[in-house]
Every structure is written in structure tokens, then in C-alpha cells.
Short mmCIF file of C-alpha atoms in Angstrom, two decimals:
data_model
loop_
_atom_site.label_atom_id
_atom_site.label_comp_id
_atom_site.label_asym_id
_atom_site.label_seq_id
_atom_site.Cartn_x
_atom_site.Cartn_y
_atom_site.Cartn_z
CA MET A 185 59.89 212.03 65.47
CA ALA A 186 61.89 214.82 64.50
CA ASP A 187 62.41 215.98 68.06
CA GLU A 188 63.77 212.65 69.10
CA ASP A 189 66.09 212.29 65.94
CA PHE A 190 67.30 215.78 66.96
CA TRP A 191 68.33 214.74 70.55
CA ASN A 192 69.89 211.40 69.16
CA GLU A 193 72.40 213.17 66.81
CA SER A 194 75.65 214.40 67.00
CA GLN A 195 77.28 217.17 65.91
CA VAL A 196 80.82 216.45 66.18
CA LYS A 197 82.08 215.51 63.19
CA THR A 198 85.12 213.13 64.64
CA SER A 199 85.54 209.68 65.46
CA ALA A 200 85.33 210.11 69.27
CA LYS A 201 83.11 208.28 71.21
CA ILE A 202 80.27 210.12 72.68
CA PHE A 203 79.83 209.90 76.32
CA SER A 204 77.04 207.97 77.65
CA PHE A 205 76.83 206.56 81.41
CA ASP A 206 75.50 203.08 79.61
CA ASP A 207 78.98 203.05 78.34
CA ARG A 208 80.43 202.83 81.92
CA GLU A 209 78.19 199.83 82.92
CA ASN A 210 78.81 198.20 79.84
CA GLU A 211 82.62 198.33 80.42
CA GLY A 212 82.50 196.91 83.60
CA GLY A 213 82.42 200.15 85.69
CA LEU A 214 85.67 202.11 86.65
CA GLY A 215 87.63 198.85 86.91
CA GLU A 216 89.88 199.66 83.67
CA SER A 217 92.12 202.69 83.91
CA SER A 218 91.52 203.58 80.05
CA SER A 219 88.49 204.95 80.90
CA LEU A 220 89.55 207.26 84.05
CA GLN A 221 90.44 210.98 83.56
CA MET A 222 92.25 212.91 85.85
CA CYS A 223 92.36 216.74 84.76
CA GLY A 224 91.56 215.91 81.42
CA ILE A 225 94.34 213.28 80.97
CA SER A 226 93.92 209.47 81.12
CA LEU A 227 95.61 207.72 84.03
CA ASP A 228 97.41 205.94 81.35
CA GLY A 229 98.99 209.06 80.06
CA THR A 230 99.70 210.42 83.67
CA ALA A 231 102.90 208.22 83.73
CA GLN A 232 104.02 209.33 80.05
CA LEU A 233 103.43 213.16 81.30
CA PHE A 234 105.51 212.11 84.20
CA GLN A 235 108.35 210.93 82.30
CA GLN A 236 108.14 213.76 79.80
CA VAL A 237 108.30 216.36 82.61
CA GLN A 238 111.28 214.50 84.09
CA ALA A 239 112.91 214.60 80.80
CA GLY A 240 112.28 218.07 80.46
CA LEU A 241 113.72 218.88 83.77
CA ARG A 242 116.82 217.12 82.91
CA GLN A 243 117.14 219.02 79.56
CA SER A 244 116.81 222.38 81.01
CA ASP A 245 119.52 221.40 83.65
CA SER A 246 122.08 220.58 81.07
CA ASP A 247 121.24 223.14 78.17
CA GLY A 248 120.14 225.97 80.02
CA ALA A 249 118.24 226.91 76.79
CA SER A 250 115.08 229.15 77.23
CA ILE A 251 111.63 228.15 75.99
CA ALA A 252 110.82 231.60 74.31
CA ASP A 253 112.58 234.78 73.82
CA ASN A 254 110.57 237.55 75.08
CA LYS A 255 112.05 240.75 76.40
CA ASN A 256 108.48 242.10 77.94
CA ALA A 257 108.00 239.01 80.16
CA THR A 258 110.17 237.49 82.97
CA GLN A 259 110.27 234.05 82.10
CA PHE A 260 111.35 230.92 84.68
CA GLU A 261 112.16 227.63 84.38
CA LEU A 262 109.98 224.83 85.81
CA HIS A 263 112.55 223.81 87.74
CA GLN A 264 112.94 227.21 89.15
CA LEU A 265 109.61 227.49 90.80
CA ILE A 266 109.47 223.94 92.38
CA SER A 267 111.54 221.29 93.24
CA GLU A 268 111.90 217.96 91.26
CA LYS A 269 110.80 215.62 94.25
CA SER A 270 107.81 218.16 94.80
CA LEU A 271 106.96 217.87 91.31
CA ASN A 272 107.09 213.89 91.67
CA CYS A 273 104.95 213.83 94.64
CA MET A 274 102.45 215.96 92.71
CA LEU A 275 102.57 213.99 89.17
CA GLU A 276 102.59 210.74 91.22
CA ALA A 277 99.31 211.58 93.14
CA ASP A 278 97.46 211.26 90.39
CA SER A 279 98.23 207.49 89.39
CA PRO A 280 95.88 204.67 89.55
CA GLN A 281 97.50 203.33 92.76
CA TYR A 282 96.34 206.24 94.70
CA MET A 283 92.66 206.71 93.58
CA THR A 284 89.97 205.39 95.64
CA LEU A 285 87.43 203.58 93.70
CA LYS A 286 84.05 204.48 94.91
CA THR A 287 81.74 202.70 92.41
CA GLY A 288 81.61 199.48 90.57
CA LEU A 289 82.65 197.48 93.18
CA ASP A 290 81.00 194.08 94.27
CA SER A 291 80.56 193.41 98.02
CA ALA A 292 83.82 191.19 98.52
CA GLU A 293 85.90 194.17 97.16
CA GLU A 294 84.61 196.30 99.33
CA VAL A 295 85.09 194.68 102.33
CA ARG A 296 88.83 194.06 101.36
CA ILE A 297 89.22 197.47 100.96
CA LEU A 298 87.54 198.35 104.32
CA ARG A 299 89.75 195.50 105.77
CA ARG A 300 93.07 197.19 104.40
CA GLN A 301 91.73 200.71 105.52
CA LEU A 302 91.26 199.25 109.00
CA GLU A 303 94.85 197.67 109.22
CA GLU A 304 96.56 200.80 107.77
CA MET A 305 94.84 202.90 111.05
CA TRP A 306 96.75 200.81 113.23
CA THR A 307 100.12 200.43 111.35
CA THR A 308 102.72 203.30 110.81
CA PRO A 309 102.64 204.42 107.04
CA ASP A 310 105.01 205.21 104.10
CA PRO A 311 106.58 208.55 105.53
CA LYS A 312 106.95 209.35 101.71
CA LYS A 313 103.40 209.04 101.28
CA THR A 314 102.55 210.86 104.30
CA VAL A 315 104.62 213.60 103.14
CA ARG A 316 102.81 213.60 99.79
CA LYS A 317 99.29 213.97 101.38
CA MET A 318 100.70 216.81 103.70
CA MET A 319 102.08 218.49 100.39
CA LEU A 320 98.78 218.24 98.60
CA LYS A 321 96.54 219.07 101.34
CA GLN A 322 95.02 215.58 101.59
CA PRO A 323 94.05 213.87 105.06
CA PHE A 324 96.83 212.45 107.12
CA MET A 325 97.18 211.09 110.39
CA LEU A 326 100.64 211.95 112.37
CA GLU A 327 99.54 210.05 115.46
CA LEU A 328 100.35 206.47 113.60
CA PHE A 329 104.09 207.65 113.60
CA ARG A 330 104.77 206.20 117.48
CA SER A 331 108.51 205.12 117.35
CA ILE A 332 111.30 207.31 117.61
CA GLU A 333 112.77 205.76 114.42
CA SER A 334 109.62 206.47 112.37
CA LYS A 335 109.43 209.98 113.39
CA LYS A 336 112.75 210.57 112.56
CA GLN A 337 112.25 209.04 109.03
CA LEU A 338 108.92 211.28 108.76
CA LEU A 339 111.19 214.31 109.50
CA ARG A 340 114.02 213.51 107.18
CA GLU A 341 111.61 212.88 104.35
CA ALA A 342 109.85 216.16 104.96
CA VAL A 343 113.49 217.90 104.60
CA ALA A 344 114.55 215.94 101.69
CA VAL A 345 111.22 217.22 100.05
CA GLY A 346 112.24 220.51 100.61
CA ASP A 347 108.68 221.52 101.80
CA GLY A 348 108.78 224.29 104.71
CA ASP A 349 105.04 223.95 105.98
CA SER A 350 105.36 219.73 105.86
CA ILE A 351 108.66 220.49 107.81
CA LEU A 352 106.95 222.69 110.41
CA THR A 353 104.26 220.48 110.91
CA VAL A 354 106.48 217.58 111.23
CA VAL A 355 108.61 219.49 113.87
CA ILE A 356 105.79 220.94 116.14
CA PHE A 357 104.16 217.14 116.22
CA LEU A 358 107.72 215.72 117.28
CA SER A 359 107.62 218.61 120.25
CA ARG A 360 104.57 217.46 121.49
CA THR A 361 104.90 213.84 121.43
CA LEU A 362 108.86 213.47 122.34
CA LYS A 363 110.77 214.09 125.54
CA LYS A 364 112.88 217.34 125.06
CA THR A 365 116.20 215.30 125.09
CA TYR A 366 115.28 213.18 122.14
CA PHE A 367 113.75 216.20 120.47
CA ASN A 368 116.92 218.27 121.19
CA GLN A 369 119.07 215.60 119.56
CA ILE A 370 116.81 215.48 116.28
CA LEU A 371 117.41 218.83 115.70
CA LEU A 372 120.87 219.14 116.19
CA GLU A 373 120.81 216.34 113.37
CA LEU A 374 118.88 218.25 111.13
CA PRO A 375 119.88 221.94 111.07
CA VAL A 376 117.10 222.77 108.37
CA ALA A 377 114.28 221.67 110.43
CA ALA A 378 115.71 223.45 113.56
CA THR A 379 115.80 226.61 111.49
CA HIS A 380 112.24 226.39 110.72
CA TYR A 381 111.26 225.95 114.17
CA VAL A 382 113.61 228.78 115.37
CA ALA A 383 111.55 231.04 113.10
CA TYR A 384 108.54 229.54 114.25
CA LEU A 385 109.35 230.42 118.18
CA SER A 386 110.24 233.92 117.07
CA THR A 387 107.09 234.78 115.47
CA ARG A 388 104.77 233.61 118.48
CA VAL A 389 107.10 235.36 120.68
CA ARG A 390 107.93 232.44 122.75
CA THR A 391 110.90 233.95 124.10
CA ALA A 392 112.12 231.18 127.03
CA GLU A 393 111.58 228.30 124.63
CA LEU A 394 113.52 230.23 121.85
CA THR A 395 116.29 231.15 124.08
CA ASP A 396 116.63 227.37 125.34
CA LEU A 397 116.47 226.20 121.78
CA LEU A 398 119.29 228.67 120.55
CA GLU A 399 121.61 227.88 123.50
CA MET A 400 121.02 223.97 122.64
CA LEU A 401 122.18 224.67 119.27
CA GLY A 402 125.40 226.58 120.63
CA LYS A 403 124.16 230.14 119.43
CA ASN A 404 124.98 231.70 122.86
CA LYS A 405 125.17 235.18 121.22
CA ASP A 406 121.80 234.67 119.22
CA ALA A 407 119.93 233.92 122.41
CA SER A 408 121.63 236.90 124.52
CA MET A 409 120.93 239.46 121.81
CA LYS A 410 117.04 237.90 121.58
CA GLN A 411 116.39 238.47 125.32
CA PHE A 412 117.98 241.84 125.02
CA GLU A 413 115.80 242.71 122.33
CA MET A 414 112.99 241.32 124.03
CA ALA A 415 113.59 243.10 127.33
CA SER A 416 114.21 246.13 125.77
CA GLN A 417 110.58 246.12 124.07
CA SER A 418 109.08 245.96 127.02
CA THR A 419 108.25 249.21 128.95
CA GLN A 420 107.04 247.35 132.18
CA ARG A 421 110.05 246.14 134.48
CA GLN A 422 112.29 246.88 131.70
CA LEU A 423 115.09 247.79 134.11
CA GLN A 424 114.63 244.26 136.42
CA ARG A 425 114.29 242.47 132.95
CA LEU A 426 117.79 243.88 131.36
CA MET A 427 119.61 243.19 134.75
CA VAL A 428 118.66 239.66 134.56
CA CYS A 429 119.43 239.55 130.88
CA ALA A 430 122.99 240.90 131.83
CA LYS A 431 123.56 238.32 134.65
CA ASN A 432 122.44 235.27 133.18
CA HIS A 433 123.88 235.67 129.58
CA VAL A 434 126.73 235.74 127.93
CA PHE A 435 127.51 239.06 125.76
CA ASP A 436 131.51 239.98 124.49
CA SER A 437 132.72 243.27 125.81
CA LYS A 438 131.70 245.50 123.35
CA ASP A 439 128.03 244.26 123.79
CA TYR A 440 128.17 244.09 127.30
CA HIS A 441 129.32 247.75 127.46
CA ILE A 442 126.43 248.65 125.47
CA LEU A 443 124.07 247.06 127.79
CA ASP A 444 125.67 248.54 131.04
CA SER A 445 125.52 251.81 129.42
CA TYR A 446 121.80 251.17 128.49
CA ILE A 447 121.01 249.83 132.39
CA LYS A 448 122.77 252.85 134.01
CA PHE A 449 121.05 255.45 131.66
CA LEU A 450 117.94 253.70 133.09
CA GLU A 451 118.64 253.97 136.64
CA TRP A 452 119.51 257.48 135.97
CA GLN A 453 116.46 258.37 134.71
CA GLY A 454 114.63 256.47 137.68
CA GLU A 455 116.55 258.68 140.02
CA SER A 456 116.14 262.21 138.30
CA HIS A 457 112.73 261.46 137.24
CA ILE A 458 113.61 262.99 133.29
CA GLU A 459 112.49 261.03 130.77
CA GLY A 460 114.04 261.19 127.19
CA ASP A 461 114.34 258.76 124.08
CA SER A 462 118.18 259.11 124.18
CA VAL A 463 121.31 260.06 126.03
CA VAL A 464 121.82 263.12 124.13
CA ASP A 465 118.11 264.20 124.80
CA CYS A 466 118.78 263.99 128.49
CA LEU A 467 121.71 265.90 128.64
CA SER A 468 120.21 268.35 126.47
CA GLU A 469 117.53 269.12 129.13
CA LEU A 470 120.22 269.07 131.77
CA CYS A 471 122.23 271.82 129.87
CA GLU A 472 119.02 273.66 129.32
CA LYS A 473 117.46 273.83 132.75
CA HIS A 474 120.24 272.67 135.58
CA TRP A 475 123.56 274.34 133.68
CA GLY A 476 124.23 275.69 137.29
CA GLU A 477 124.30 272.05 139.02
CA VAL A 478 127.86 270.95 139.61
CA LYS A 479 127.28 267.85 141.55
CA GLY A 480 124.25 265.10 141.77
CA PRO A 481 121.94 263.29 139.06
CA LEU A 482 121.04 266.53 137.68
CA SER A 483 124.81 267.99 136.50
CA PRO A 484 125.44 267.65 133.19
CA THR A 485 129.19 267.30 133.86
CA CYS A 486 128.29 264.36 136.32
CA PHE A 487 125.84 262.84 133.62
CA THR A 488 128.46 263.11 130.79
CA GLN A 489 131.07 261.28 132.79
CA GLN A 490 128.59 258.78 134.24
CA GLN A 491 127.26 257.77 130.62
CA ARG A 492 130.89 258.24 128.80
CA VAL A 493 129.53 260.75 126.47
CA SER A 494 132.68 262.18 124.44
CA ASP A 495 133.96 265.67 124.67
CA LYS A 496 132.85 266.82 121.07
CA GLN A 497 129.13 265.51 121.88
CA TYR A 498 128.95 267.32 125.02
CA GLN A 499 130.41 270.19 123.66
CA TRP A 500 127.93 270.20 120.48
CA THR A 501 124.99 269.52 122.70
CA ALA A 502 125.91 272.30 125.56
CA ILE A 503 126.59 275.04 122.91
CA ASN A 504 123.07 274.32 120.84
CA ALA A 505 121.35 274.06 124.56
CA ARG A 506 122.72 277.48 125.78
CA ALA A 507 122.34 279.43 122.56
CA LYS A 508 119.03 278.57 122.41
CA LEU A 509 118.47 280.69 125.73
CA GLN A 510 121.47 283.00 124.55
CA ALA A 511 123.50 282.41 127.54
CA TRP A 512 126.86 283.57 125.53
CA PRO A 513 129.05 284.11 128.18
CA ASP A 514 128.13 280.07 129.05
CA ILE A 515 129.35 279.13 125.57
CA GLN A 516 132.60 281.28 125.65
CA ALA A 517 133.38 279.81 129.37
CA LEU A 518 132.51 276.50 128.06
CA LEU A 519 135.11 276.78 124.82
CA THR A 520 137.69 278.82 126.16
CA ALA A 521 140.21 279.20 129.43
CA LYS A 522 142.52 281.76 130.30
CA GLY A 523 145.84 281.83 129.17
CA TRP A 524 149.07 283.20 131.44
CA LEU A 525 150.24 285.61 128.55
CA ARG A 526 148.24 285.45 125.40
CA GLY A 527 144.70 285.99 126.71
CA PRO A 528 141.62 283.35 126.13
CA LYS A 529 142.98 279.82 124.99
CA LEU A 530 140.64 277.85 122.91
CA ARG A 531 139.99 274.47 124.56
CA VAL A 532 136.94 273.35 122.08
CA SER A 533 137.20 269.80 120.39
CA LEU A 534 135.03 271.00 117.20
CA PRO A 535 135.35 273.30 113.96
CA MET A 536 135.40 277.03 115.86
CA GLU A 537 133.62 277.89 112.11
CA HIS A 538 130.78 275.65 112.96
CA VAL A 539 130.59 277.06 116.32
CA ILE A 540 130.55 280.37 114.61
CA THR A 541 127.50 279.89 112.07
CA THR A 542 125.57 277.66 114.82
CA LEU A 543 125.88 281.17 117.08
CA HIS A 544 124.99 283.16 114.10
CA SER A 545 122.02 281.19 113.32
CA CYS A 546 120.67 281.56 116.88
CA GLY A 547 120.99 285.34 117.06
CA ALA A 548 124.49 285.71 118.41
CA PRO A 549 125.31 289.43 118.30
CA GLN A 550 128.44 290.95 116.67
CA ASP A 551 130.51 291.27 119.43
CA VAL A 552 130.53 287.69 120.47
CA LEU A 553 130.81 286.19 117.12
CA TYR A 554 134.24 288.72 116.84
CA THR A 555 135.12 287.11 119.76
CA PHE A 556 135.38 283.58 118.54
CA LEU A 557 136.43 284.80 114.96
CA GLN A 558 139.61 286.05 116.87
CA LEU A 559 140.08 282.20 118.09
CA VAL A 560 140.65 281.22 114.33
CA ASP A 561 144.19 280.93 113.55
CA ASN A 562 143.93 280.97 109.88
CA LEU A 563 143.64 284.02 108.47
CA ASP A 564 141.84 282.85 104.92
CA LYS A 565 139.53 280.99 106.99
CA ARG A 566 138.64 283.64 109.67
CA LEU A 567 137.75 286.12 106.54
CA ALA A 568 135.59 283.70 104.63
CA VAL A 569 133.47 282.65 108.06
CA ALA A 570 133.53 286.82 109.09
CA ARG A 571 131.77 287.28 105.41
CA LEU A 572 129.50 284.13 106.23
CA VAL A 573 128.08 285.51 109.19
CA ALA A 574 128.49 289.22 108.39
CA CYS A 575 130.90 290.24 111.10
CA ASP A 576 132.11 293.57 109.64
CA LYS A 577 134.76 294.33 112.43
CA ALA A 578 136.57 290.79 111.86
CA ILE A 579 136.30 291.82 107.85
CA ILE A 580 137.84 295.49 108.15
CA GLU A 581 140.72 293.73 110.29
#
């Protein structure tokens, strides 16, 4: 008897009512909202919570006051983490009108609910409710939106709420169920949805669809650059893809110049059978291995003219390439020309002190350094460079 008293007694010293399954049956099942709770809050209290949160959002917008002053922690206002409309959808989802009562119903009520659900399967649902279900990861059916206008309204609601996943889900649904002309017109009317779809196509590497979409949106340059990007990344038939890109897409003069030079470079590589990551790499190889070539694809000077290499870039690349081979006469012939009366004449576009220090680092002998030091007109600069490369003859003079 003592054991029974132990189990029937309550140790809670409050006036709260002890839970019992019998109480639910006595109160008439789940029909009354006062006995239901959602996340520890009664359904009657959900509306009050909803109003309090809305008031808090409005107060945070007007006052801008922080809840707590903690220098060691970064705090965010609620409206900075989630939009007010998205929060409203989540709070309204807990209200009794969206709850499905599964127990405590008589047969007539069950038939009425089933009939209503069957009717809803063949009627267009409310766009707001559908977007809310999408946000809350609840079951939804987009196929019930059959008319163009209902699909537009659904996408407008998703854009208004601002949920990216919902926007993209609806856009993909529209792309599968609408003619391309109607679909494009909707994207023109809703730029936010178009932006999400562009990012989706780019991530999926659906280049043809992405290019068509960008051109339809009037972003011809973006479409051209996307084609150029994809053609440059593909190692197979790269040259053919770039030529098609240059022919079929519009570039401004600067971009077209870059594309044309790149095409000519790939054509030259195919003809010369020289592989290199850049024009400078190939020019350096030509200066090392084919310095004596005057004509043809292997000639350094012809390659420089074809690829529009600047004089400074050509001279600097040639100096480094010939200095590795210690071909000092070639460097002297490259940088000087015979004058009529005063001996060698300088024709270099580079600072001579940089040329001399480079030759010194490559092991140039003293007489070579002395020859180039004589081409430095400023005596103070000549002396400083001579001391830097330890050219005694130039220092004494």
C-alpha cells in the first residue's frame, strides 16, 4: 500500500496540474487549443510571442540600441540574421490554422478533412503558404501551379520573402514547365530571380544556356567573357573554340586585341611545336636555342613582331637568355650600334645599371663589364655601379 502511495504522490510543490492521458480524453481530445503546446509554448501564446517579436523588430529599427554591452562577443540584432517576412512565416507556421489534428476526431470530421485535402490537390494553392512550406522544409507541390499567372505570383512571393533556395527552386520549376519565351520574359521582370539562375547555370557549367540567358538579359560582354573563359580552360580543341568565340561574340577593341593575340600565339605554337605557358617563356627559349634564325616561326625577332612584344621586354628576355649561355658578344651587338665618329652607340631601352648588375650576376668578365660601364654617361652613377660590380679598371678611371 505504501508503494502505491509513493507512485500516486507528486513531489512538485506547485499548483501546476499533473499530466495524465486521462485528462486529454476528459477534455475532449485535441480540439481545444489551450491544451496544445508547440516548442514549449501554448498555441494561444504563439500569437502573443508573434506580436512581441514584431514589436521588438520595430523597436530595434527605431532605437538601434543593443541588448547587451559585451566587448568580447559579437552580437547581432534579430533583423540582421533573418528578414522580418521570413520570421513571420516561421512564427505563423506554429499557429493552430496550420496544424493537422490526427486524433480525437469523429468519422464525420475525418471525412470532411479528407474531402478538403482532396479538393486542394486539384486547386491552385496559396503562393504564400507554398513558399512558407518551402522555407520550413515541409512537403509542397509546385505542379499545382498550372497557369502562367499563378507561376508568376509564386515566383514574386519567393522573391518578396528573399529566400534564395525557394527562389531557385521556383525558377527551375518554371524553366521546365514554361516555353522559353515566357520564361525569359518572367526573368526580365524579376532581376533577382535572374541573378540566382545565372549563378546556378554557372555552377553547373551549363555554358550554352548561360550564354543565351546573359545575351537575353542584355549582358553581351558577360556572355562573351564567359565563352572566352570556358574556351581557355578546355585543353581539347582550344584553338577552334577560341576562334568560334571571336567570330560569334562581340568584344570591345581592347578585349578583342587580347583574344586575337592569344589565338595567334596558339597558332604559332602549333606551327613551331614549342610549348610554353606564356609568350615570354617561348621567346626565352627562342633566344637560347634559335638566336641565329632570321626568318620563319623560330626567329626571335619575327616572333617578337608577331606577338607585339615591346622593345624593353624583348631586350630584357634576350639579355637573360644569352647571359645564361655567356654569349657576351651577342648581348653587346643587341644593345649597341656602331656610331660614325664616337664609337659604339647605345640603343638599349633599359636602365644600363640594371643590365650591368644582371651581367655581373651571370658571371660576365671584367672587360665586358668595363665596356658597358663606358656607356653610362653620368660619372657618379658609373662609379657607383663600378663599385657594386667590383670593376677595378672603371673605378680607377
